[in-house]
């Protein structure tokens, strides 16, 4: 009989449920990872609400921490029983996109059609877990192209400390990297959810000397201060655009990071940007954006607008783990709640409604 496992599957908009599914077979380039901890992301909420379409019956989730249960015959340099993470984005590094410098945008969308994923090129297609293939909110997950995507966890780090690496930390840091931050810069970070908080931390590590965190939640603003924000502005209590322009003497910030994905936060991030500055966009937008003409300087302001999808791969994960192992940053404080996999529907309800000062939930199969 086929061995079975529990998994959280998308059923229909508004319904994610626990179901029994077969434990995946392992191909030569794969690794079967037994999940010890995973989490829920804002993107999973978009899936739950039907705002981002996935196939019914797909196992959701894309942030794996676990132990190698079984290795494919072609995977070298790892051992069964080893603690590992894999990036939320797990590209095929043999693809055209990877060799063109954009591995997160590869041809993985072709694989379910029985075609080679090396030869396609499509935005977001490097995101496979919980999008194109079964994800991580389960007892086991199959990691494709495992040799390029698995990263060992040092013994001194807990699951909770590395849980942010696969997506939240990688995405937030990419926001700082895409902001072209230089030593001495003034940076504004709009929205202090988990990704925005990691962008705040990344801006500090990148050399920004004045970081302005914007949010409407006092608890999140307190966490932002702990992670490196110098100024915390509550948009419910002030006009943040006016305040930021006052703080910068009317000059504007060198870089702004938008970490929510709404028209208002994007427009505000552009309005506070100096001429020649960079707007780094991390938000997942669900409707068309409109550029405010004056802030855009009619297209003549030398502004740069960069977008990003979370970088994946073992080298990216290794570098993020290095930051944690060095003690320069502790992201375990973002894990505010724990749930068993059996109780994941309750975890979704809590996280989707942002109750009880939730930031990230740790979901453990056992």
Tab-separated table of C-alpha atoms in Angstrom, residues 3-366:
chain	number	residue	atom	x	y	z
A	3	UNK	CA	2.368	5.377	2.360
A	4	UNK	CA	0.247	8.415	3.174
A	5	UNK	CA	0.826	11.766	4.864
A	6	UNK	CA	-1.242	14.685	6.115
A	7	UNK	CA	-1.220	17.876	4.052
A	8	UNK	CA	-3.019	21.225	3.976
A	9	UNK	CA	-4.651	21.497	0.545
A	10	UNK	CA	-6.439	24.265	-1.308
A	11	UNK	CA	-10.032	23.146	-1.899
A	12	UNK	CA	-11.757	26.298	-3.155
A	13	UNK	CA	-11.656	30.027	-2.372
A	14	UNK	CA	-12.123	30.343	1.374
A	15	UNK	CA	-11.268	26.678	2.049
A	16	UNK	CA	-7.922	25.137	2.941
A	17	UNK	CA	-8.290	21.788	4.678
A	18	UNK	CA	-6.220	18.893	6.000
A	19	UNK	CA	-6.273	15.864	3.697
A	20	UNK	CA	-4.440	12.572	3.298
A	21	UNK	CA	-2.087	12.416	0.299
A	22	UNK	CA	0.521	9.898	-0.864
A	23	UNK	CA	4.082	10.550	0.260
A	24	UNK	CA	5.881	11.626	-2.950
A	25	UNK	CA	8.201	9.318	-4.864
A	26	UNK	CA	11.799	10.528	-5.151
A	27	UNK	CA	13.328	11.064	-8.583
A	28	UNK	CA	17.087	11.090	-9.227
A	29	UNK	CA	17.457	14.865	-8.731
A	30	UNK	CA	14.988	15.194	-5.848
A	31	UNK	CA	15.089	14.996	-2.087
A	32	UNK	CA	12.229	14.015	0.192
A	33	UNK	CA	12.301	16.271	3.254
A	34	UNK	CA	10.389	15.472	6.428
A	35	UNK	CA	8.993	18.799	7.572
A	36	UNK	CA	9.756	19.743	11.171
A	37	UNK	CA	8.558	23.359	10.953
A	38	UNK	CA	6.866	25.487	8.322
A	39	UNK	CA	4.736	28.628	8.348
A	40	UNK	CA	1.971	30.595	6.652
A	41	UNK	CA	2.767	33.506	4.348
A	42	UNK	CA	0.705	36.450	3.171
A	43	UNK	CA	0.778	34.888	-0.293
A	44	UNK	CA	-0.986	31.835	1.158
A	45	UNK	CA	-3.752	34.178	2.290
A	46	UNK	CA	-4.062	35.461	-1.286
A	47	UNK	CA	-4.430	31.795	-2.341
A	48	UNK	CA	-6.995	31.099	0.390
A	49	UNK	CA	-9.085	34.073	-0.729
A	50	UNK	CA	-8.906	33.047	-4.378
A	51	UNK	CA	-6.923	36.182	-5.292
A	52	UNK	CA	-4.033	34.063	-6.587
A	53	UNK	CA	-5.211	30.967	-8.494
A	54	UNK	CA	-3.795	27.508	-7.814
A	55	UNK	CA	-5.127	24.073	-8.705
A	56	UNK	CA	-7.691	22.539	-6.323
A	57	UNK	CA	-6.073	19.772	-4.283
A	58	UNK	CA	-2.628	21.422	-4.309
A	59	UNK	CA	-0.701	21.301	-1.032
A	60	UNK	CA	-0.012	24.899	-0.041
A	61	UNK	CA	2.973	26.506	1.681
A	62	UNK	CA	6.490	27.346	0.554
A	63	UNK	CA	8.724	27.736	3.641
A	64	UNK	CA	10.338	24.394	4.549
A	65	UNK	CA	12.515	23.509	7.519
A	66	UNK	CA	13.140	19.819	7.962
A	67	UNK	CA	15.260	16.701	7.753
A	68	UNK	CA	16.298	14.814	4.626
A	69	UNK	CA	14.291	11.589	4.598
A	70	UNK	CA	15.448	10.262	1.237
A	71	UNK	CA	17.875	11.433	-1.438
A	72	UNK	CA	17.661	10.942	-5.185
A	73	UNK	CA	20.410	8.871	-6.766
A	74	UNK	CA	22.011	11.890	-8.490
A	75	UNK	CA	22.093	14.184	-5.438
A	76	UNK	CA	25.581	14.445	-3.948
A	77	UNK	CA	26.986	16.307	-0.957
A	78	UNK	CA	24.072	15.683	1.395
A	79	UNK	CA	23.075	12.839	3.678
A	80	UNK	CA	19.823	11.399	4.907
A	81	UNK	CA	19.009	12.614	8.401
A	82	UNK	CA	20.594	16.025	7.765
A	83	UNK	CA	18.711	19.166	8.858
A	84	UNK	CA	18.079	21.453	5.882
A	85	UNK	CA	16.076	24.331	4.506
A	86	UNK	CA	15.165	25.096	0.920
A	87	UNK	CA	14.216	28.453	-0.519
A	88	UNK	CA	10.568	29.215	-1.166
A	89	UNK	CA	11.746	29.768	-4.719
A	90	UNK	CA	13.527	26.612	-5.898
A	91	UNK	CA	14.663	27.282	-9.468
A	92	UNK	CA	16.312	25.011	-11.986
A	93	UNK	CA	19.756	26.577	-12.208
A	94	UNK	CA	20.331	24.993	-15.622
A	95	UNK	CA	17.619	27.186	-17.113
A	96	UNK	CA	17.959	30.075	-19.530
A	97	UNK	CA	16.552	32.376	-16.848
A	98	UNK	CA	19.183	31.332	-14.303
A	99	UNK	CA	22.005	31.835	-16.767
A	100	UNK	CA	20.512	35.224	-17.657
A	101	UNK	CA	20.696	36.255	-14.001
A	102	UNK	CA	16.997	35.828	-13.158
A	103	UNK	CA	16.690	32.287	-11.754
A	104	UNK	CA	13.427	33.036	-9.938
A	105	UNK	CA	11.734	33.566	-13.318
A	106	UNK	CA	12.587	30.241	-14.955
A	107	UNK	CA	10.685	27.638	-16.968
A	108	UNK	CA	9.350	25.436	-14.169
A	109	UNK	CA	5.791	26.057	-15.374
A	110	UNK	CA	6.570	23.691	-18.274
A	111	UNK	CA	7.377	20.669	-16.099
A	112	UNK	CA	3.722	19.740	-15.268
A	113	UNK	CA	3.151	19.635	-19.035
A	114	UNK	CA	5.883	16.998	-19.389
A	115	UNK	CA	8.286	19.513	-20.952
A	116	UNK	CA	11.784	20.559	-19.915
A	117	UNK	CA	11.810	23.438	-17.459
A	118	UNK	CA	15.225	24.588	-18.647
A	119	UNK	CA	13.834	26.169	-21.789
A	120	UNK	CA	11.047	28.413	-20.537
A	121	UNK	CA	11.089	31.910	-19.125
A	122	UNK	CA	8.151	33.245	-17.161
A	123	UNK	CA	7.638	35.650	-14.275
A	124	UNK	CA	7.294	33.857	-10.904
A	125	UNK	CA	7.757	30.367	-12.400
A	126	UNK	CA	10.731	29.653	-10.135
A	127	UNK	CA	8.175	29.639	-7.320
A	128	UNK	CA	7.179	25.990	-7.299
A	129	UNK	CA	6.209	24.993	-3.729
A	130	UNK	CA	2.506	25.614	-3.216
A	131	UNK	CA	2.198	27.153	-6.665
A	132	UNK	CA	3.205	24.692	-9.375
A	133	UNK	CA	3.916	21.639	-7.188
A	134	UNK	CA	2.814	20.431	-3.765
A	135	UNK	CA	4.091	22.666	-0.988
A	136	UNK	CA	5.387	22.512	2.532
A	137	UNK	CA	2.359	22.581	4.817
A	138	UNK	CA	2.513	18.819	5.085
A	139	UNK	CA	4.424	16.042	6.799
A	140	UNK	CA	6.759	15.710	3.799
A	141	UNK	CA	7.741	17.807	0.795
A	142	UNK	CA	9.559	16.811	-2.388
A	143	UNK	CA	12.375	19.276	-3.168
A	144	UNK	CA	13.176	19.374	-6.904
A	145	UNK	CA	16.718	20.065	-8.159
A	146	UNK	CA	17.773	19.330	-4.604
A	147	UNK	CA	21.506	19.722	-5.059
A	148	UNK	CA	20.999	23.351	-6.081
A	149	UNK	CA	18.295	24.159	-3.555
A	150	UNK	CA	19.055	22.464	-0.218
A	151	UNK	CA	21.064	24.298	2.430
A	152	UNK	CA	22.290	22.620	5.652
A	153	UNK	CA	21.236	24.100	9.007
A	154	UNK	CA	24.083	24.597	11.527
A	155	UNK	CA	23.615	22.723	14.787
A	156	UNK	CA	23.482	25.934	16.832
A	157	UNK	CA	20.367	27.315	15.124
A	158	UNK	CA	16.797	26.329	15.959
A	159	UNK	CA	14.001	25.741	13.448
A	160	UNK	CA	12.392	29.006	14.522
A	161	UNK	CA	15.594	30.994	13.919
A	162	UNK	CA	15.957	29.774	10.317
A	163	UNK	CA	12.228	29.689	9.522
A	164	UNK	CA	12.384	33.171	7.977
A	165	UNK	CA	15.216	32.269	5.568
A	166	UNK	CA	13.248	30.493	2.803
A	167	UNK	CA	11.026	33.482	2.034
A	168	UNK	CA	10.522	36.347	4.473
A	169	UNK	CA	14.188	37.118	5.168
A	170	UNK	CA	15.237	36.492	1.564
A	171	UNK	CA	12.450	38.721	0.229
A	172	UNK	CA	12.944	41.494	2.773
A	173	UNK	CA	16.687	41.560	2.201
A	174	UNK	CA	16.097	41.632	-1.557
A	175	UNK	CA	14.040	44.754	-0.963
A	176	UNK	CA	17.040	46.389	0.680
A	177	UNK	CA	19.402	45.130	-2.025
A	178	UNK	CA	17.105	46.415	-4.789
A	179	UNK	CA	16.916	49.809	-3.053
A	180	UNK	CA	20.573	50.474	-3.953
A	181	UNK	CA	21.268	51.504	-0.356
A	182	UNK	CA	24.605	53.170	0.324
A	183	UNK	CA	26.343	53.911	3.625
A	184	UNK	CA	24.750	56.988	5.148
A	185	UNK	CA	21.446	56.730	3.287
A	186	UNK	CA	18.025	57.689	4.613
A	187	UNK	CA	15.521	54.900	3.879
A	188	UNK	CA	11.763	54.682	4.422
A	189	UNK	CA	10.117	51.262	4.727
A	190	UNK	CA	6.359	51.262	4.191
A	191	UNK	CA	4.555	48.463	6.088
A	192	UNK	CA	6.122	46.509	8.931
A	193	UNK	CA	4.680	43.076	8.439
A	194	UNK	CA	7.224	40.246	8.500
A	195	UNK	CA	8.657	41.154	5.068
A	196	UNK	CA	8.804	44.850	5.877
A	197	UNK	CA	10.507	44.095	9.188
A	198	UNK	CA	13.133	42.051	7.358
A	199	UNK	CA	13.543	44.900	4.867
A	200	UNK	CA	14.139	47.224	7.809
A	201	UNK	CA	16.782	44.861	9.185
A	202	UNK	CA	18.314	44.504	5.718
A	203	UNK	CA	18.494	48.280	5.296
A	204	UNK	CA	20.412	48.551	8.568
A	205	UNK	CA	22.835	45.807	7.543
A	206	UNK	CA	23.293	47.517	4.145
A	207	UNK	CA	24.559	50.733	5.730
A	208	UNK	CA	21.517	53.005	5.990
A	209	UNK	CA	21.974	55.362	8.927
A	210	UNK	CA	18.442	56.712	9.188
A	211	UNK	CA	15.625	54.206	8.709
A	212	UNK	CA	12.016	55.384	8.899
A	213	UNK	CA	9.492	52.604	9.527
A	214	UNK	CA	5.841	53.219	8.618
A	215	UNK	CA	2.898	51.135	9.831
A	216	UNK	CA	-0.443	51.489	11.596
A	217	UNK	CA	0.235	48.881	14.275
A	218	UNK	CA	2.143	50.094	17.382
A	219	UNK	CA	3.338	46.565	18.205
A	220	UNK	CA	4.909	46.153	14.777
A	221	UNK	CA	6.518	49.562	15.036
A	222	UNK	CA	8.071	48.480	18.350
A	223	UNK	CA	9.510	45.381	16.638
A	224	UNK	CA	10.784	47.613	13.815
A	225	UNK	CA	12.761	49.658	16.334
A	226	UNK	CA	14.329	46.470	17.682
A	227	UNK	CA	15.371	45.468	14.147
A	228	UNK	CA	16.981	48.784	13.272
A	229	UNK	CA	14.400	51.524	12.663
A	230	UNK	CA	15.467	54.950	13.925
A	231	UNK	CA	12.064	56.585	13.450
A	232	UNK	CA	8.665	54.888	13.677
A	233	UNK	CA	5.655	56.637	12.119
A	234	UNK	CA	2.074	55.497	12.660
A	235	UNK	CA	0.046	56.474	9.596
A	236	UNK	CA	-3.088	56.559	11.760
A	237	UNK	CA	-1.607	59.401	13.800
A	238	UNK	CA	0.132	61.601	11.232
A	239	UNK	CA	0.535	62.379	7.542
A	240	UNK	CA	3.592	60.224	6.960
A	241	UNK	CA	4.522	61.895	3.668
A	242	UNK	CA	4.622	65.316	5.358
A	243	UNK	CA	6.538	63.927	8.325
A	244	UNK	CA	9.147	62.230	6.155
A	245	UNK	CA	9.659	65.352	4.061
A	246	UNK	CA	10.131	67.357	7.273
A	247	UNK	CA	12.593	64.787	8.612
A	248	UNK	CA	14.632	65.018	5.413
A	249	UNK	CA	14.536	68.798	5.171
A	250	UNK	CA	12.361	68.585	2.080
A	251	UNK	CA	14.967	66.535	0.237
A	252	UNK	CA	13.191	63.195	0.346
A	253	UNK	CA	14.627	59.793	1.166
A	254	UNK	CA	17.443	58.172	-0.779
A	255	UNK	CA	15.417	54.972	-1.060
A	256	UNK	CA	11.957	53.763	-0.175
A	257	UNK	CA	10.797	50.170	0.202
A	258	UNK	CA	7.148	49.249	-0.330
A	259	UNK	CA	6.321	46.013	1.482
A	260	UNK	CA	2.531	45.718	1.408
A	261	UNK	CA	1.209	45.884	-2.148
A	262	UNK	CA	-1.450	48.612	-2.120
A	263	UNK	CA	-1.978	51.733	-4.202
A	264	UNK	CA	-1.667	54.002	-1.167
A	265	UNK	CA	1.621	52.588	0.121
A	266	UNK	CA	3.141	52.551	-3.366
A	267	UNK	CA	2.101	56.166	-3.981
A	268	UNK	CA	3.447	57.275	-0.596
A	269	UNK	CA	6.747	55.486	-1.212
A	270	UNK	CA	7.080	57.414	-4.485
A	271	UNK	CA	6.016	60.754	-2.998
A	272	UNK	CA	8.791	60.721	-0.376
A	273	UNK	CA	11.537	59.695	-2.822
A	274	UNK	CA	14.215	62.205	-3.764
A	275	UNK	CA	14.991	62.840	-7.442
A	276	UNK	CA	17.339	60.076	-8.524
A	277	UNK	CA	16.238	57.824	-5.687
A	278	UNK	CA	15.136	54.196	-5.829
A	279	UNK	CA	11.738	52.743	-4.988
A	280	UNK	CA	12.079	49.054	-4.169
A	281	UNK	CA	8.736	47.287	-4.503
A	282	UNK	CA	8.101	44.039	-2.610
A	283	UNK	CA	4.317	44.082	-2.387
A	284	UNK	CA	2.063	41.579	-4.131
A	285	UNK	CA	-0.449	43.793	-5.925
A	286	UNK	CA	-3.972	42.613	-6.679
A	287	UNK	CA	-5.052	45.480	-8.931
A	288	UNK	CA	-3.587	47.990	-11.376
A	289	UNK	CA	-1.335	50.702	-9.987
A	290	UNK	CA	-1.589	54.394	-10.843
A	291	UNK	CA	1.513	56.588	-10.736
A	292	UNK	CA	0.918	59.986	-9.056
A	293	UNK	CA	2.046	62.437	-11.720
A	294	UNK	CA	3.716	65.009	-9.464
A	295	UNK	CA	5.627	62.380	-7.489
A	296	UNK	CA	6.702	60.756	-10.757
A	297	UNK	CA	7.913	64.170	-11.940
A	298	UNK	CA	6.151	63.525	-15.258
A	299	UNK	CA	8.718	60.794	-15.888
A	300	UNK	CA	11.678	63.208	-15.613
A	301	UNK	CA	12.841	62.598	-12.030
A	302	UNK	CA	15.558	59.991	-12.675
A	303	UNK	CA	13.671	57.663	-10.350
A	304	UNK	CA	14.327	53.949	-10.379
A	305	UNK	CA	11.555	51.454	-9.571
A	306	UNK	CA	12.700	47.894	-8.914
A	307	UNK	CA	10.449	44.893	-8.361
A	308	UNK	CA	11.472	41.532	-6.947
A	309	UNK	CA	10.578	37.932	-6.381
A	310	UNK	CA	12.223	36.202	-3.436
A	311	UNK	CA	15.651	34.838	-4.480
A	312	UNK	CA	16.164	31.121	-3.880
A	313	UNK	CA	18.923	28.536	-4.142
A	314	UNK	CA	21.398	27.097	-1.663
A	315	UNK	CA	23.911	29.947	-1.917
A	316	UNK	CA	21.254	32.499	-1.066
A	317	UNK	CA	20.165	30.367	1.892
A	318	UNK	CA	23.792	29.921	3.032
A	319	UNK	CA	24.345	33.665	3.126
A	320	UNK	CA	21.160	34.296	5.087
A	321	UNK	CA	22.080	31.570	7.566
A	322	UNK	CA	25.499	33.232	7.949
A	323	UNK	CA	23.788	36.433	9.088
A	324	UNK	CA	21.860	34.514	11.733
A	325	UNK	CA	24.777	32.377	12.861
A	326	UNK	CA	26.951	35.470	13.283
A	327	UNK	CA	24.498	36.852	15.834
A	328	UNK	CA	23.987	40.069	13.856
A	329	UNK	CA	20.269	39.405	13.641
A	330	UNK	CA	17.755	37.202	15.454
A	331	UNK	CA	14.526	36.690	13.549
A	332	UNK	CA	13.159	34.123	15.990
A	333	UNK	CA	11.295	37.024	17.607
A	334	UNK	CA	9.033	37.173	14.533
A	335	UNK	CA	7.594	33.736	15.414
A	336	UNK	CA	4.762	34.746	17.694
A	337	UNK	CA	2.500	31.654	17.613
A	338	UNK	CA	2.775	27.877	17.230
A	339	UNK	CA	0.241	25.409	15.827
A	340	UNK	CA	0.130	21.725	14.998
A	341	UNK	CA	-0.468	20.866	11.359
A	342	UNK	CA	-3.814	19.362	12.393
A	343	UNK	CA	-4.854	22.834	13.609
A	344	UNK	CA	-3.721	24.757	10.539
A	345	UNK	CA	-7.233	25.969	9.686
A	346	UNK	CA	-7.242	27.839	13.001
A	347	UNK	CA	-3.751	29.147	12.210
A	348	UNK	CA	-5.014	30.508	8.885
A	349	UNK	CA	-7.952	32.181	10.604
A	350	UNK	CA	-5.643	33.885	13.107
A	351	UNK	CA	-3.095	34.944	10.502
A	352	UNK	CA	-5.611	36.094	7.879
A	353	UNK	CA	-7.383	38.306	10.426
A	354	UNK	CA	-4.142	39.526	12.030
A	355	UNK	CA	-5.355	38.896	15.570
A	356	UNK	CA	-3.368	38.716	18.795
A	357	UNK	CA	-0.370	40.687	17.404
A	358	UNK	CA	0.507	37.766	15.146
A	359	UNK	CA	3.601	38.126	12.967
A	360	UNK	CA	4.491	34.567	11.904
A	361	UNK	CA	3.160	31.222	13.032
A	362	UNK	CA	5.311	28.097	13.368
A	363	UNK	CA	3.406	25.061	12.059
A	364	UNK	CA	4.730	21.694	13.195
A	365	UNK	CA	3.455	18.375	11.839
A	366	UNK	CA	4.337	16.593	15.104
